[in-house]
PDB file of C-alpha atoms in Angstrom:
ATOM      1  CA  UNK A   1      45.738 -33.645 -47.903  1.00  0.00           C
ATOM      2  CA  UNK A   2      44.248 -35.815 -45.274  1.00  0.00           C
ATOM      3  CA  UNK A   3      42.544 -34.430 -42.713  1.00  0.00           C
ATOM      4  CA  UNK A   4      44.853 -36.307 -39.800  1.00  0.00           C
ATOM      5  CA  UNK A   5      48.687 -37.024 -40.984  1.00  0.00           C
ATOM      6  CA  UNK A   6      50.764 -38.892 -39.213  1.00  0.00           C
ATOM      7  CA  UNK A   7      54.678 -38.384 -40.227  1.00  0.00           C
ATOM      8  CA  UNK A   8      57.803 -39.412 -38.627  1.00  0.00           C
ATOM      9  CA  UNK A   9      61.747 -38.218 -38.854  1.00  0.00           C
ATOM     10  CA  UNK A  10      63.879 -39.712 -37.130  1.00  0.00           C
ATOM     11  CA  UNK A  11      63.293 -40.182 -32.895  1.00  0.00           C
ATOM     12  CA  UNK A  12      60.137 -37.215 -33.968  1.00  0.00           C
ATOM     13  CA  UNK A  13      56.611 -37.927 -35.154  1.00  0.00           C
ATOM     14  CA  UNK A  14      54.207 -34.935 -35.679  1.00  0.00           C
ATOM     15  CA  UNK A  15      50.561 -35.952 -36.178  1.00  0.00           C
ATOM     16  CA  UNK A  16      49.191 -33.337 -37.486  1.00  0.00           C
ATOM     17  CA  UNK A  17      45.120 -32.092 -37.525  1.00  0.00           C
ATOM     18  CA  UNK A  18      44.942 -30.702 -40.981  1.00  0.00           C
ATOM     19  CA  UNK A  19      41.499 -28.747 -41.579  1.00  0.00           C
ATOM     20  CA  UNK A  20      42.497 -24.931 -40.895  1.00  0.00           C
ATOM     21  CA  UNK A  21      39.317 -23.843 -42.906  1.00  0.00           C
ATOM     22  CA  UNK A  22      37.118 -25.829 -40.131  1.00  0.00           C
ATOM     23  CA  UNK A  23      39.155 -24.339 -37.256  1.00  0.00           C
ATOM     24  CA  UNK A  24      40.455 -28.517 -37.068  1.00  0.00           C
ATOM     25  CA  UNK A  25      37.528 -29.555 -35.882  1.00  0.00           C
ATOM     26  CA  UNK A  26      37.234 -33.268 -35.577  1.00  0.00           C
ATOM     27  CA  UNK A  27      34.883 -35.356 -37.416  1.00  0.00           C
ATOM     28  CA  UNK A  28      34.607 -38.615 -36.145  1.00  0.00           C
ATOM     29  CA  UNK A  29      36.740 -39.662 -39.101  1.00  0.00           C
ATOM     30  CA  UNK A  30      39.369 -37.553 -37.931  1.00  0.00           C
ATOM     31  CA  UNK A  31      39.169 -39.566 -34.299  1.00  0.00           C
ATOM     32  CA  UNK A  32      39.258 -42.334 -35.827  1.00  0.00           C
ATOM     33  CA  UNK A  33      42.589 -41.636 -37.534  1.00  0.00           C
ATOM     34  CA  UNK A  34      43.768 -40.390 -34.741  1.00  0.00           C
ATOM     35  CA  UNK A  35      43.286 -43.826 -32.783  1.00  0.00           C
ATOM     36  CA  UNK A  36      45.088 -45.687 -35.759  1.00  0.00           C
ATOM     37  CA  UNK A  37      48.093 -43.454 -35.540  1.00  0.00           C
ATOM     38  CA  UNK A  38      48.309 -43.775 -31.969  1.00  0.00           C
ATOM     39  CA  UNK A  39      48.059 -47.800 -32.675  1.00  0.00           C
ATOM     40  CA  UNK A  40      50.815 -47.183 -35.446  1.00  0.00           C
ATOM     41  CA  UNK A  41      52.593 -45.105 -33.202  1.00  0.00           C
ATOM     42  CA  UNK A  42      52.265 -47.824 -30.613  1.00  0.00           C
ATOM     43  CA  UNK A  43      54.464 -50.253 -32.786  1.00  0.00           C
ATOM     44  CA  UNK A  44      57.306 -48.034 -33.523  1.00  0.00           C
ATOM     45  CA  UNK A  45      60.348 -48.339 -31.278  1.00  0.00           C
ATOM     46  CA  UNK A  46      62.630 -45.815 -32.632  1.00  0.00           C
ATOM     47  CA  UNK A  47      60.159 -43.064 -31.521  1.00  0.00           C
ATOM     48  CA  UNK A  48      60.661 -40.702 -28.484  1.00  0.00           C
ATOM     49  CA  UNK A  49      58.798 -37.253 -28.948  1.00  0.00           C
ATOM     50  CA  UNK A  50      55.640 -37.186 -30.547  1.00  0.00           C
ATOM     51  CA  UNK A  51      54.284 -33.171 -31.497  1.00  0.00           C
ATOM     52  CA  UNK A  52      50.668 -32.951 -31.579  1.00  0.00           C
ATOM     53  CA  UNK A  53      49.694 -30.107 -33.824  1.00  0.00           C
ATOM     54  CA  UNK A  54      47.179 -28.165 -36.212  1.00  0.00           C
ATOM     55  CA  UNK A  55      47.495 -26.479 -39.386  1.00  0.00           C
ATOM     56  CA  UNK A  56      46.414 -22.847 -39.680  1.00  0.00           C
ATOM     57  CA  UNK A  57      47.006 -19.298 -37.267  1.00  0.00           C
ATOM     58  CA  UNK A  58      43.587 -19.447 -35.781  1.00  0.00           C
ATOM     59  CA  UNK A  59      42.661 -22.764 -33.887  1.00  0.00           C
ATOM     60  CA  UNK A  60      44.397 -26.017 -32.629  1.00  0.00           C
ATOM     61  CA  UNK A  61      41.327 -27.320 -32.481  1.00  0.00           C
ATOM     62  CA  UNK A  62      37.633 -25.881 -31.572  1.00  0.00           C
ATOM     63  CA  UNK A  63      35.600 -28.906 -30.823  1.00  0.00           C
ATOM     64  CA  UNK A  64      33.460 -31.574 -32.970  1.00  0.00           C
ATOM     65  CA  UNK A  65      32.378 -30.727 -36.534  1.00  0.00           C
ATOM     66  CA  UNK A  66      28.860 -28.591 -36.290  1.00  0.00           C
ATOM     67  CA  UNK A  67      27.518 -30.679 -39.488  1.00  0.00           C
ATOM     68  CA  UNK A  68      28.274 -33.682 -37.426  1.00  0.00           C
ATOM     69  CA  UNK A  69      27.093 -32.060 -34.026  1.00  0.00           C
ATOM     70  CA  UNK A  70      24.075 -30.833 -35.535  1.00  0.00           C
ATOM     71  CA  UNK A  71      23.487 -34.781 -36.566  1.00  0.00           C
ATOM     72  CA  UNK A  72      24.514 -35.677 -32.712  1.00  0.00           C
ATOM     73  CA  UNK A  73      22.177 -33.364 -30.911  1.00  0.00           C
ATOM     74  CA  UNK A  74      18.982 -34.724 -33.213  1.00  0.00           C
ATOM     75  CA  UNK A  75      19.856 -38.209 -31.825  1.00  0.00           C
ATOM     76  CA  UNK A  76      21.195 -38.937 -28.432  1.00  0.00           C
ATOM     77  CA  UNK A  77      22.223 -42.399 -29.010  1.00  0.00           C
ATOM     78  CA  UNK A  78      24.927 -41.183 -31.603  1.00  0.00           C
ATOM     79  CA  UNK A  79      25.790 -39.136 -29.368  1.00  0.00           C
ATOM     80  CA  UNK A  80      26.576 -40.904 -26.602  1.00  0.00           C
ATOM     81  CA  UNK A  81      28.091 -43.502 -29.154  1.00  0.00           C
ATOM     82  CA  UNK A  82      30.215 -41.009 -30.206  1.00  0.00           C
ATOM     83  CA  UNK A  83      32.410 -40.246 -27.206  1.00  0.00           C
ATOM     84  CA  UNK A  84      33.239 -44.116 -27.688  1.00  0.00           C
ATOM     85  CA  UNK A  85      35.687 -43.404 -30.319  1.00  0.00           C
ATOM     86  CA  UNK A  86      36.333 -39.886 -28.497  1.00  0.00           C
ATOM     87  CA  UNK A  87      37.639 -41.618 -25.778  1.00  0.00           C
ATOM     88  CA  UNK A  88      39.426 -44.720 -27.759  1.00  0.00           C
ATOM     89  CA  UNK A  89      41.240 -41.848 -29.278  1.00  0.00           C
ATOM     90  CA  UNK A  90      42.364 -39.944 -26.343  1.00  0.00           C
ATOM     91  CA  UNK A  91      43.128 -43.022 -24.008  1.00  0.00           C
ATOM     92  CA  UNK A  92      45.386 -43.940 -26.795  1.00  0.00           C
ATOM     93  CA  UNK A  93      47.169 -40.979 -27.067  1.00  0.00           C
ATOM     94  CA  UNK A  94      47.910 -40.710 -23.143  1.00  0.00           C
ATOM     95  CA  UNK A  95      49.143 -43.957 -23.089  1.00  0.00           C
ATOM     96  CA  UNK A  96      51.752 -43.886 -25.886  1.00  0.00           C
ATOM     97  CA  UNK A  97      54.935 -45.045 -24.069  1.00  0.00           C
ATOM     98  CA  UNK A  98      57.158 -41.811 -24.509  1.00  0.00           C
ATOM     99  CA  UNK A  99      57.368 -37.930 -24.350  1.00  0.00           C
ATOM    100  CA  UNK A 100      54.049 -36.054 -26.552  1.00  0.00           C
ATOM    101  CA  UNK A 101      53.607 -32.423 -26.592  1.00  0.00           C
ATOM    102  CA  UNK A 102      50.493 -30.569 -27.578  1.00  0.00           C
ATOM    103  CA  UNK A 103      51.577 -27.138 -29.785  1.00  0.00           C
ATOM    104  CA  UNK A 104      48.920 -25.289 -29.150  1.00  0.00           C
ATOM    105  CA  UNK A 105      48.258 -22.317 -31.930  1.00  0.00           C
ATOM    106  CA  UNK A 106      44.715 -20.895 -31.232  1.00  0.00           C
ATOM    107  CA  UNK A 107      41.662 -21.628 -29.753  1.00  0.00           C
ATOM    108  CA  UNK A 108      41.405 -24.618 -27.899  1.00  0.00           C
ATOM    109  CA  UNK A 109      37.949 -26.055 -26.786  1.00  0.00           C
ATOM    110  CA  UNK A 110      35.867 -28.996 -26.637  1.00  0.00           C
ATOM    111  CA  UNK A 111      38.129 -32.278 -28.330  1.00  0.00           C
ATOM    112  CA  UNK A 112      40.812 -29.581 -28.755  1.00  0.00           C
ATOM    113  CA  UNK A 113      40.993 -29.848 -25.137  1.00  0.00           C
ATOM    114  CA  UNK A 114      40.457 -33.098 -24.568  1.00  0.00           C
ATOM    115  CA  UNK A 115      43.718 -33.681 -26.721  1.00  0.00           C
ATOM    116  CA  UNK A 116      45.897 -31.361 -25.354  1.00  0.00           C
ATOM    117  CA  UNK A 117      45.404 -32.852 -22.014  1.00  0.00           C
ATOM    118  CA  UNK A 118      46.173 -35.983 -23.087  1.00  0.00           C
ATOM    119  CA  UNK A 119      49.782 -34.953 -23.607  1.00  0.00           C
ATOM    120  CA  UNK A 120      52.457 -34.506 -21.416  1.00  0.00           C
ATOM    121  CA  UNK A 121      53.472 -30.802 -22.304  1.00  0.00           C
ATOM    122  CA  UNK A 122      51.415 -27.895 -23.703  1.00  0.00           C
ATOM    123  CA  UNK A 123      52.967 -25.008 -25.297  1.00  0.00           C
ATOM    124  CA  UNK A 124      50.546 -22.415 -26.556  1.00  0.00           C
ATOM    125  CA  UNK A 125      50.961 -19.125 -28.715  1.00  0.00           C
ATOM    126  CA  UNK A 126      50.086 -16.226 -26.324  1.00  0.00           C
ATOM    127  CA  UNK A 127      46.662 -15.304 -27.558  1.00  0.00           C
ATOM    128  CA  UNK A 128      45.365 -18.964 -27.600  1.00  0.00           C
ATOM    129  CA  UNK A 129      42.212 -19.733 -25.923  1.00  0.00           C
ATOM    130  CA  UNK A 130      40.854 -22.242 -23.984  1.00  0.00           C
ATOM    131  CA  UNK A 131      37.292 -23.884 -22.657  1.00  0.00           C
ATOM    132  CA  UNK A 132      34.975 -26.614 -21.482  1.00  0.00           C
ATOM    133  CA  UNK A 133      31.788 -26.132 -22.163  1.00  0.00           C
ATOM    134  CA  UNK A 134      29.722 -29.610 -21.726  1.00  0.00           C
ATOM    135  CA  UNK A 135      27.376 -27.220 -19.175  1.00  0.00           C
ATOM    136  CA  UNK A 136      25.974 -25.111 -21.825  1.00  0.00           C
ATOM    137  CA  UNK A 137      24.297 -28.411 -23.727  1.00  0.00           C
ATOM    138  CA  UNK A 138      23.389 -29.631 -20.861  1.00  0.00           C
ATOM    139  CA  UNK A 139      25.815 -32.720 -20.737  1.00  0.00           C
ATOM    140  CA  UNK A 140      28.976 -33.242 -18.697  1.00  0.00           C
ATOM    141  CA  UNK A 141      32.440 -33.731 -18.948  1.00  0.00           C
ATOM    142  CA  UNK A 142      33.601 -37.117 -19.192  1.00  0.00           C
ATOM    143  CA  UNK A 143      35.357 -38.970 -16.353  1.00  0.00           C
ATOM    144  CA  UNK A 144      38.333 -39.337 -17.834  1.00  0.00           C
ATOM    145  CA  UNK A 145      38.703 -36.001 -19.037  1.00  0.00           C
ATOM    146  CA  UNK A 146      37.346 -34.428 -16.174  1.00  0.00           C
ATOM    147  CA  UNK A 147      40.471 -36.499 -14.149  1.00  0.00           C
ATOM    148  CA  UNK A 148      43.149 -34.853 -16.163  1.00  0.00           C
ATOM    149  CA  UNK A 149      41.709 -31.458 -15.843  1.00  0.00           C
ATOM    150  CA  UNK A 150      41.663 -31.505 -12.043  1.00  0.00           C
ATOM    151  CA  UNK A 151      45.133 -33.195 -12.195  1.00  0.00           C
ATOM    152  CA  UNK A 152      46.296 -30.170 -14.085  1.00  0.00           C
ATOM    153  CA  UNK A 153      44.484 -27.038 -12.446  1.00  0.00           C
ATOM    154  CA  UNK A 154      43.213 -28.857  -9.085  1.00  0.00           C
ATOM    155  CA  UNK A 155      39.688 -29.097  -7.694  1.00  0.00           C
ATOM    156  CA  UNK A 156      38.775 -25.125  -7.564  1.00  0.00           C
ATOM    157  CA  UNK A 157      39.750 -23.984 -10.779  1.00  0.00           C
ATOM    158  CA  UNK A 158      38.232 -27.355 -12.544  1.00  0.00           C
ATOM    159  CA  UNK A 159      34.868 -26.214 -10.844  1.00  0.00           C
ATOM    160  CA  UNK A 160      35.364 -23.096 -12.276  1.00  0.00           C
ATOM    161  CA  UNK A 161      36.061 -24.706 -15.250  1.00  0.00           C
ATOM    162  CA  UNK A 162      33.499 -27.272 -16.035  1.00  0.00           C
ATOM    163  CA  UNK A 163      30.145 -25.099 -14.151  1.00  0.00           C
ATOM    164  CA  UNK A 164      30.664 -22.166 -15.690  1.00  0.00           C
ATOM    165  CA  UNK A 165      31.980 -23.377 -19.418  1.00  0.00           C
ATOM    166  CA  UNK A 166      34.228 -20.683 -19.038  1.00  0.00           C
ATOM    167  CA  UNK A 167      37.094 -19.283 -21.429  1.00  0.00           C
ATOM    168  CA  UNK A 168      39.966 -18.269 -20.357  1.00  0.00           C
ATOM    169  CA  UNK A 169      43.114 -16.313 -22.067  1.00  0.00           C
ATOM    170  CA  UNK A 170      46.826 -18.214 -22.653  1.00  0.00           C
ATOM    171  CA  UNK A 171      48.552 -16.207 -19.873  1.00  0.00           C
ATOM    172  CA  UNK A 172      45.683 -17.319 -17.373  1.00  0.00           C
ATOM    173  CA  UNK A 173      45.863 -20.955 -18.834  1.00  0.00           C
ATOM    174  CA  UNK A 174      49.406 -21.103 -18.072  1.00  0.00           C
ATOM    175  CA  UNK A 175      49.386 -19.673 -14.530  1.00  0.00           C
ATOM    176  CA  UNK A 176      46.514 -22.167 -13.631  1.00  0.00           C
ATOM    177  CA  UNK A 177      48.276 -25.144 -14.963  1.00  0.00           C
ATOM    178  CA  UNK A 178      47.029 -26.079 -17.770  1.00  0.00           C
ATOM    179  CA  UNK A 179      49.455 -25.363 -20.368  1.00  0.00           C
ATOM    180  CA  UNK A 180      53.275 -25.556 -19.761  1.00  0.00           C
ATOM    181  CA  UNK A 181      54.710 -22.446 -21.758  1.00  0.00           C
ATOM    182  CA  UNK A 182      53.453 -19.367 -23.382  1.00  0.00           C
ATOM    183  CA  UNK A 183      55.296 -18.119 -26.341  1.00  0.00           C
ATOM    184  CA  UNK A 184      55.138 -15.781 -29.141  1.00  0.00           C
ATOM    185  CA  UNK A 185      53.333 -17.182 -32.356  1.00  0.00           C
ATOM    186  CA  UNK A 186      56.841 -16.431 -34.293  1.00  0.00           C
ATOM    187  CA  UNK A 187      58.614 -18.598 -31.636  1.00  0.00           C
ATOM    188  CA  UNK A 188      56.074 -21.553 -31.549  1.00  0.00           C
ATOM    189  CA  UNK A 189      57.740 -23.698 -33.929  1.00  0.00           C
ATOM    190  CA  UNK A 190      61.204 -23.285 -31.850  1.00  0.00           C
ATOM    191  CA  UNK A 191      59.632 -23.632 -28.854  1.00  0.00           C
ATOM    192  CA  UNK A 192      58.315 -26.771 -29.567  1.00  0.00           C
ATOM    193  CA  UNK A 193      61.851 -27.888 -31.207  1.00  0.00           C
ATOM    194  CA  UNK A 194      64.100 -27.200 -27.984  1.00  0.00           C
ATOM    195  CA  UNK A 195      61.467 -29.217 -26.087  1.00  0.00           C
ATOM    196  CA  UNK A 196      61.914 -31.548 -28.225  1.00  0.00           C
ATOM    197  CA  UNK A 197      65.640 -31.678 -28.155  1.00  0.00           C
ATOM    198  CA  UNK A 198      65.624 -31.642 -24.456  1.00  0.00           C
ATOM    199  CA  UNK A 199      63.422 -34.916 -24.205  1.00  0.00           C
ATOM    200  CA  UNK A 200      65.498 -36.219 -26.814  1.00  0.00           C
ATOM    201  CA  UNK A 201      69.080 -35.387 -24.566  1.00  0.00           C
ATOM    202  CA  UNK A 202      67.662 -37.648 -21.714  1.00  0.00           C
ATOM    203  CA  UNK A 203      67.095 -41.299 -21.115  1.00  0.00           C
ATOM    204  CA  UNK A 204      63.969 -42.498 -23.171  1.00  0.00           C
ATOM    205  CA  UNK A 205      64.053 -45.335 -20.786  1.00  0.00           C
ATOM    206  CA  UNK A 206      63.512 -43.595 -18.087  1.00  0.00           C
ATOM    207  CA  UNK A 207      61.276 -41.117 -19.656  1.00  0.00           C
ATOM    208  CA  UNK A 208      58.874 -44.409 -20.601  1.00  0.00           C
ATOM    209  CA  UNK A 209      59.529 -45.854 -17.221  1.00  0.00           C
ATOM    210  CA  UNK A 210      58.516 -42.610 -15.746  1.00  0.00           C
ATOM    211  CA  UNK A 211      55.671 -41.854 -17.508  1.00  0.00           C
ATOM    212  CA  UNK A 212      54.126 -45.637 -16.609  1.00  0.00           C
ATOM    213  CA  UNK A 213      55.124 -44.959 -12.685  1.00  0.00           C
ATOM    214  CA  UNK A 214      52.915 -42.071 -12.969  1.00  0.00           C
ATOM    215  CA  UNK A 215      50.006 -43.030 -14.158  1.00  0.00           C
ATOM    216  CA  UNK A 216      50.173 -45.761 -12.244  1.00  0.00           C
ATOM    217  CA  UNK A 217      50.081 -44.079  -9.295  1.00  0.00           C
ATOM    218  CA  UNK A 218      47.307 -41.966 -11.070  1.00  0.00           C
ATOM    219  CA  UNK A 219      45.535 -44.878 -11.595  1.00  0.00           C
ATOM    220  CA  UNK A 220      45.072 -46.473  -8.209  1.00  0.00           C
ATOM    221  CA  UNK A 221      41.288 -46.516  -7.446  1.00  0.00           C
ATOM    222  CA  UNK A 222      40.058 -47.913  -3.749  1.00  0.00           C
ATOM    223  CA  UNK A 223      36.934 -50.066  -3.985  1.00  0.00           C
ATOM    224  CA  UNK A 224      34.819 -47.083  -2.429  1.00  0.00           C
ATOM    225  CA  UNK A 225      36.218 -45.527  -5.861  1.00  0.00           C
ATOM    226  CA  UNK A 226      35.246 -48.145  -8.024  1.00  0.00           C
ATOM    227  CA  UNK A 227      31.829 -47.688  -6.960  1.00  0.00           C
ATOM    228  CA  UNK A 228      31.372 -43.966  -7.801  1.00  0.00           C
ATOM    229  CA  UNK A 229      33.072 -44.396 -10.841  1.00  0.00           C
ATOM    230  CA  UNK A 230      30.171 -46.678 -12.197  1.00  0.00           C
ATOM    231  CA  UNK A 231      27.910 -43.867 -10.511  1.00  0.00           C
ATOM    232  CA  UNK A 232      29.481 -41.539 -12.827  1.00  0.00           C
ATOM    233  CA  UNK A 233      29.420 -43.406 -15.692  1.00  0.00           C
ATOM    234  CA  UNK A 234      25.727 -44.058 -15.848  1.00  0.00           C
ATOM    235  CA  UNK A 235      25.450 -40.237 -14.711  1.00  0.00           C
ATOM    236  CA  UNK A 236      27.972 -39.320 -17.945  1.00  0.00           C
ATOM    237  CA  UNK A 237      25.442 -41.790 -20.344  1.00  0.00           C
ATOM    238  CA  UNK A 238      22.189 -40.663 -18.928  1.00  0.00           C
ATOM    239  CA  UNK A 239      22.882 -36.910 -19.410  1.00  0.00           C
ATOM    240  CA  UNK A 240      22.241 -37.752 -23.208  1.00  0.00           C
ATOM    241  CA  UNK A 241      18.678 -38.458 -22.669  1.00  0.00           C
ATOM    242  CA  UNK A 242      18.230 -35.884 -19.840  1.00  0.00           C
ATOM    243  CA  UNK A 243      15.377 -33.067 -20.438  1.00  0.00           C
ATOM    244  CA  UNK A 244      18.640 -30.569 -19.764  1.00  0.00           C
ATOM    245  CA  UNK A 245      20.535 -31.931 -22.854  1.00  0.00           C
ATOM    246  CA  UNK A 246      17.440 -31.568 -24.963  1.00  0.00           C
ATOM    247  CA  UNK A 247      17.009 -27.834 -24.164  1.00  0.00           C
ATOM    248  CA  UNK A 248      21.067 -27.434 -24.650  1.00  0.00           C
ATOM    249  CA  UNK A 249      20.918 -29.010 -28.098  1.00  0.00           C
ATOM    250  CA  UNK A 250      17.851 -26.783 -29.550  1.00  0.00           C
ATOM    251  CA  UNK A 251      19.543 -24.131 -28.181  1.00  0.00           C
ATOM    252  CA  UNK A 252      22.954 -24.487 -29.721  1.00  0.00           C
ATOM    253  CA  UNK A 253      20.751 -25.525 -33.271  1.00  0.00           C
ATOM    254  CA  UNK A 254      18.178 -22.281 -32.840  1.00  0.00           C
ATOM    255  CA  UNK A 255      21.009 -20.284 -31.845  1.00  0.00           C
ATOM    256  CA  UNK A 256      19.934 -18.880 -28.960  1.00  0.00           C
ATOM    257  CA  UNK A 257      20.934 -18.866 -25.326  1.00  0.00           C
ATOM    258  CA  UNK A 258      20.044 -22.129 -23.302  1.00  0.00           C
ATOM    259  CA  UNK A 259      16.601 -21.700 -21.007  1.00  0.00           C
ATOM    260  CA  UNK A 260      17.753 -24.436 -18.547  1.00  0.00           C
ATOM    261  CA  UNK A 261      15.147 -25.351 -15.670  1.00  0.00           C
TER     262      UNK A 261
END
């Protein structure tokens, strides 16, 4: 089986991350295929719903690949190169033109995160998981990313967030914001289906209109804006040759805790 499937009944498609052994976590294969089906996706107008979701009881998703992150954290530049197709991927996925929901059944971290935020609903078996942890390699969050987190949690809990890497438990998750329901593991799969059927029992012209109205209006930057957003980008790339990124990465290769300055 591929490691990304893409399949479609009817008004439904379920893309599916399909590497349970790995915990789903993404190669940059995998992102790649992710950004076609979202392009496939894009092209299809009999769609309404689309159900983001992982194979396996343990993880949705729990980051990048540690062969391929291993690679990464030897050589910056594919690093930073890296969160090209990251980004491709996820900026894709937000802007598909109808309902998506993220079913959430384990640990969600890293990319897991980054995809579940890109959808519009999140609903998460009760012992799932969830962190950000770009401060522990000595990196940060990207913009875009870091914008949907604060639009989800607001400006405190983000902080709390993003400094700290910390985890935090379903119940938490879903009190803060981040996730929209909480539900038994048994009743995931229904969950997700009566979400589903309500999206589908409503206008998908209005739920498409609605969804571009609001990111429009999340999307409005002043000039003052414009200029601290190419701040932070050249923040985001040089963090990948920073000394702090370097200590991060031997860390997370030796195994040991990070000795940052």
């Amino acid at each position: 089986m591929s490691t990304v499937t893409l399949n479609i009944k009817g008004k439904v498609a379920y893309l599916s991350l399909n590497r349970a052994h790995k915990y789903n976590a993404l190669t940059q294969d995998m992102w790649h295929a992710i950004a076609q089906a979202c392009d496939s996706l894009m092209q299809d107008r009999t769609v309404r719903v689309l159900v983001l979701k992982a194979e396996g009881q343990k993880a949705f998703c729990a980051g990048a690949d540690i062969q391929e992150l291993h690679e990464m954290l030897a050589n910056p530049d594919a690093f930073s190169a890296s969160n090209q197709i990251v980004q491709e991927a996820q900026q894709k996925l937000a802007a598909l033109p109808f309902a998506t929901i993220a079913q959430i059944n384990g640990v969600c971290v890293g990319g897991g995160m980054g995809l579940a935020m890109c959808c519009d609903f999140r609903i998460a078996v009760n012992d799932a998981t969830f962190a950000i942890t770009p401060s522990k390699l000595g990196l940060l969050y990207s913009l875009a990313d870091t914008k949907r987190l604060v639009d989800l949690v607001g400006l405190p809990r983000a902080k709390e967030l993003l400094y700290l890497g910390k985890k935090i438990n379903a119940d938490t998750a879903h009190h803060w914001g981040l996730i929209t329901q909480v539900v038994e593991r048994a009743s995931l799969s229904e969950a997700t289906e009566a979400l589903v059927q309500q999206i589908l029992s409503v206008s998908g012209y209005s739920v498409s209109g609605t969804k571009r109205s609001l990111q429009y209006l999340g999307e409005m930057p002043s000039n003052d804006a414009l200029d601290n957003e190419a701040r932070l980008l050249r923040l985001f790339d040089d963090a990948f040759h920073g000394d702090d990124f370097k200590e991060g990465a031997a860390a997370f290769t030796q195994k040991r805790p990070a000795r940052f300055s």
